GROMACS .gro file of C-alpha atoms in nm:
model
  190
    1PRO     CA    1  10.489  11.282   9.199
    2ALA     CA    2  10.697  11.578   9.084
    3ALA     CA    3  10.636  11.484   8.721
    4TYR     CA    4  10.271  11.449   8.791
    5LEU     CA    5  10.250  11.796   8.939
    6LEU     CA    6  10.454  11.943   8.655
    7TRP     CA    7  10.228  11.778   8.396
    8PHE     CA    8   9.884  11.843   8.541
    9GLN     CA    9   9.915  12.146   8.765
   10GLN     CA   10  10.193  12.346   8.615
   11ARG     CA   11  10.126  12.247   8.253
   12ARG     CA   12  10.495  12.204   8.197
   13ARG     CA   13  10.466  11.884   8.008
   14LEU     CA   14  10.810  11.883   7.844
   15LEU     CA   15  10.977  11.937   8.185
   16ALA     CA   16  10.766  11.647   8.321
   17VAL     CA   17  10.877  11.419   8.042
   18LEU     CA   18  11.244  11.519   8.083
   19LEU     CA   19  11.222  11.453   8.455
   20LEU     CA   20  11.080  11.106   8.400
   21ALA     CA   21  11.340  11.032   8.130
   22LEU     CA   22  11.619  11.145   8.357
   23VAL     CA   23  11.495  10.927   8.644
   24ALA     CA   24  11.450  10.628   8.415
   25ALA     CA   25  11.796  10.678   8.263
   26VAL     CA   26  11.964  10.688   8.606
   27LEU     CA   27  11.777  10.384   8.729
   28LEU     CA   28  11.858  10.184   8.417
   29TYR     CA   29  12.222  10.294   8.432
   30LEU     CA   30  12.273  10.160   8.785
   31PRO     CA   31  12.405   9.807   8.795
   32MET     CA   32  12.157   9.673   9.051
   33GLY     CA   33  11.859   9.471   8.924
   34ALA     CA   34  11.650   9.607   9.211
   35THR     CA   35  11.649   9.960   9.059
   36LYS     CA   36  11.515   9.822   8.729
   37MET     CA   37  11.247   9.625   8.913
   38ALA     CA   38  11.154   9.926   9.113
   39LEU     CA   39  11.120  10.136   8.795
   40VAL     CA   40  10.883   9.883   8.635
   41LEU     CA   41  10.675   9.826   8.949
   42SER     CA   42  10.651  10.197   9.039
   43ALA     CA   43  10.549  10.277   8.678
   44ALA     CA   44  10.282  10.013   8.697
   45ALA     CA   45  10.157  10.130   9.036
   46GLY     CA   46  10.161  10.495   8.922
   47GLY     CA   47   9.966  10.417   8.609
   48LEU     CA   48   9.716  10.214   8.806
   49ALA     CA   49   9.683  10.495   9.062
   50LEU     CA   50   9.591  10.739   8.781
   51LEU     CA   51   9.311  10.509   8.659
   52TRP     CA   52   9.189  10.345   8.978
   53PRO     CA   53   9.347  10.502   9.288
   54ARG     CA   54   9.195  10.295   9.560
   55ILE     CA   55   9.255   9.972   9.379
   56ALA     CA   56   9.621  10.075   9.333
   57ILE     CA   57   9.654  10.159   9.697
   58ALA     CA   58   9.499   9.829   9.808
   59LEU     CA   59   9.716   9.623   9.571
   60THR     CA   60  10.036   9.806   9.661
   61CYS     CA   61   9.977   9.774  10.037
   62SER     CA   62   9.866   9.413  10.025
   63GLY     CA   63  10.158   9.322   9.800
   64ALA     CA   64  10.403   9.486  10.046
   65VAL     CA   65  10.244   9.292  10.334
   66LEU     CA   66  10.256   8.965  10.149
   67VAL     CA   67  10.624   9.013  10.052
   68GLY     CA   68  10.702   9.091  10.415
   69LEU     CA   69  10.520   8.787  10.544
   70ALA     CA   70  10.690   8.562  10.288
   71MET     CA   71  11.032   8.706  10.382
   72ALA     CA   72  10.957   8.645  10.752
   73ALA     CA   73  10.847   8.290  10.684
   74LEU     CA   74  11.158   8.220  10.478
   75LEU     CA   75  11.386   8.363  10.749
   76PHE     CA   76  11.222   8.219  11.057
   77LEU     CA   77  11.106   7.882  10.935
   78ALA     CA   78  11.400   7.775  10.723
   79PRO     CA   79  11.687   7.598  10.907
   80PRO     CA   80  11.987   7.824  10.976
   81GLY     CA   81  12.229   7.848  10.691
   82GLU     CA   82  12.022   7.660  10.441
   83VAL     CA   83  11.860   7.965  10.277
   84ALA     CA   84  12.189   8.121  10.177
   85THR     CA   85  12.355   7.788  10.108
   86ALA     CA   86  12.075   7.694   9.870
   87ALA     CA   87  12.101   8.028   9.699
   88ALA     CA   88  12.479   8.016   9.665
   89GLY     CA   89  12.580   7.970   9.302
   90ARG     CA   90  12.223   8.044   9.178
   91LEU     CA   91  12.213   8.407   9.275
   92PRO     CA   92  12.471   8.684   9.251
   93ASP     CA   93  12.708   8.705   9.555
   94SER     CA   94  12.551   9.033   9.667
   95TRP     CA   95  12.204   8.862   9.693
   96THR     CA   96  12.344   8.559   9.873
   97HIS     CA   97  12.518   8.793  10.119
   98ARG     CA   98  12.190   8.980  10.174
   99LEU     CA   99  12.024   8.644  10.260
  100GLN     CA  100  12.309   8.580  10.508
  101ILE     CA  101  12.255   8.925  10.664
  102TRP     CA  102  11.880   8.864  10.701
  103ARG     CA  103  11.929   8.523  10.848
  104TYR     CA  104  12.192   8.639  11.091
  105THR     CA  105  11.952   8.923  11.196
  106ALA     CA  106  11.659   8.677  11.232
  107ASP     CA  107  11.876   8.456  11.458
  108HIS     CA  108  11.951   8.755  11.684
  109ILE     CA  109  11.583   8.859  11.682
  110ALA     CA  110  11.492   8.513  11.808
  111GLU     CA  111  11.716   8.575  12.113
  112ARG     CA  112  11.518   8.884  12.228
  113PRO     CA  113  11.202   8.904  12.020
  114LEU     CA  114  10.993   9.120  12.258
  115GLU     CA  115  11.233   9.387  12.379
  116GLY     CA  116  11.495   9.392  12.106
  117PHE     CA  117  11.857   9.499  12.155
  118GLY     CA  118  11.808   9.878  12.164
  119PHE     CA  119  11.884  10.161  11.922
  120ASP     CA  120  12.182  10.111  11.699
  121ALA     CA  121  12.216   9.746  11.804
  122SER     CA  122  12.288   9.637  11.448
  123ARG     CA  123  12.622   9.822  11.462
  124ARG     CA  124  12.706   9.658  11.792
  125ILE     CA  125  12.618   9.300  11.709
  126GLY     CA  126  12.741   9.320  11.350
  127GLY     CA  127  13.093   9.292  11.225
  128GLN     CA  128  13.140   8.920  11.266
  129LEU     CA  129  13.292   8.770  10.957
  130VAL     CA  130  13.127   8.488  10.765
  131SER     CA  131  13.274   8.154  10.861
  132PRO     CA  132  13.402   7.951  10.564
  133THR     CA  133  13.298   7.629  10.739
  134ARG     CA  134  12.930   7.714  10.695
  135GLN     CA  135  12.964   7.648  10.320
  136VAL     CA  136  12.850   8.002  10.237
  137PRO     CA  137  13.057   8.214  10.011
  138LEU     CA  138  13.259   8.491  10.159
  139VAL     CA  139  13.166   8.822  10.004
  140THR     CA  140  13.482   9.028  10.008
  141GLY     CA  141  13.340   9.347   9.858
  142ASN     CA  142  13.188   9.441  10.187
  143GLY     CA  143  13.425   9.252  10.417
  144GLY     CA  144  13.208   8.948  10.445
  145GLN     CA  145  13.043   9.080  10.760
  146ARG     CA  146  12.739   8.898  10.880
  147LEU     CA  147  12.573   9.234  10.963
  148PRO     CA  148  12.749   9.530  10.808
  149LEU     CA  149  12.598   9.843  10.977
  150HIS     CA  150  12.233   9.742  10.935
  151PRO     CA  151  12.016   9.455  10.814
  152HIS     CA  152  11.924   9.613  10.481
  153SER     CA  153  11.552   9.565  10.570
  154MET     CA  154  11.352   9.812  10.763
  155PRO     CA  155  11.117   9.560  10.939
  156LEU     CA  156  11.416   9.349  11.045
  157GLN     CA  157  11.605   9.648  11.173
  158VAL     CA  158  11.309   9.776  11.374
  159TRP     CA  159  11.242   9.432  11.518
  160LEU     CA  160  11.606   9.374  11.605
  161GLU     CA  161  11.647   9.708  11.770
  162LEU     CA  162  11.301   9.777  11.924
  163GLY     CA  163  11.148   9.432  11.947
  164VAL     CA  164  10.788   9.340  11.878
  165ILE     CA  165  10.671   9.649  12.063
  166GLY     CA  166  10.863   9.880  11.826
  167LEU     CA  167  10.755   9.673  11.526
  168PHE     CA  168  10.386   9.725  11.617
  169ALA     CA  169  10.448  10.091  11.689
  170VAL     CA  170  10.600  10.145  11.338
  171ALA     CA  171  10.323   9.939  11.184
  172PHE     CA  172  10.068  10.153  11.360
  173LEU     CA  173  10.231  10.468  11.233
  174MET     CA  174  10.248  10.330  10.878
  175PHE     CA  175   9.880  10.225  10.900
  176GLY     CA  176   9.798  10.589  10.987
  177VAL     CA  177   9.993  10.715  10.684
  178LEU     CA  178   9.808  10.464  10.464
  179ARG     CA  179   9.475  10.586  10.602
  180LEU     CA  180   9.567  10.940  10.503
  181ILE     CA  181   9.668  10.823  10.153
  182TRP     CA  182   9.339  10.627  10.125
  183ARG     CA  183   9.139  10.940  10.212
  184MET     CA  184   9.323  11.140   9.949
  185ALA     CA  185   9.277  10.875   9.680
  186TRP     CA  186   9.013  11.070   9.497
  187ASP     CA  187   9.199  11.399   9.504
  188PRO     CA  188   9.424  11.390   9.201
  189PRO     CA  189   9.715  11.594   9.350
  190GLY     CA  190   9.686  11.385   9.663
   0.00000   0.00000   0.00000
């Protein structure tokens, strides 16, 4: 957005290009694959938004919803432990550990799905170390905790802490934000 405003409203095209190059260089330098994927997807979404804003908004939002539903299905329908165990050896340790965190969080959500555990619950229920008997690799870089500080997923954290009621409240708030974005779709700065 800052590069867009620099390019179109301030007419400082060189500064806009330098800003985009700096952001791309930092994201490509970082070792995580997620940053590179985010760079490609955000560039595609941004380009699509310049050409067809409402289509870009619809595709981006529906894609996010589909990924969220697929993640929920994977977590709640797969037998405990099998998701991370199946991924072990095929994915980097950090990704396998993320699957462990999400599964552990999903198991706790299942205990109190409606009311949740309260604010900051992820810090209280986390900290248990991964058991080597579950045939899941111990990730020592972050202590092998089943839930280190938070679930690394906003929907899972909201559901864990605030239950279904909180999840719907956040979804309602996000729907309101998306409605505002949809209304601004034909206003180029918007």
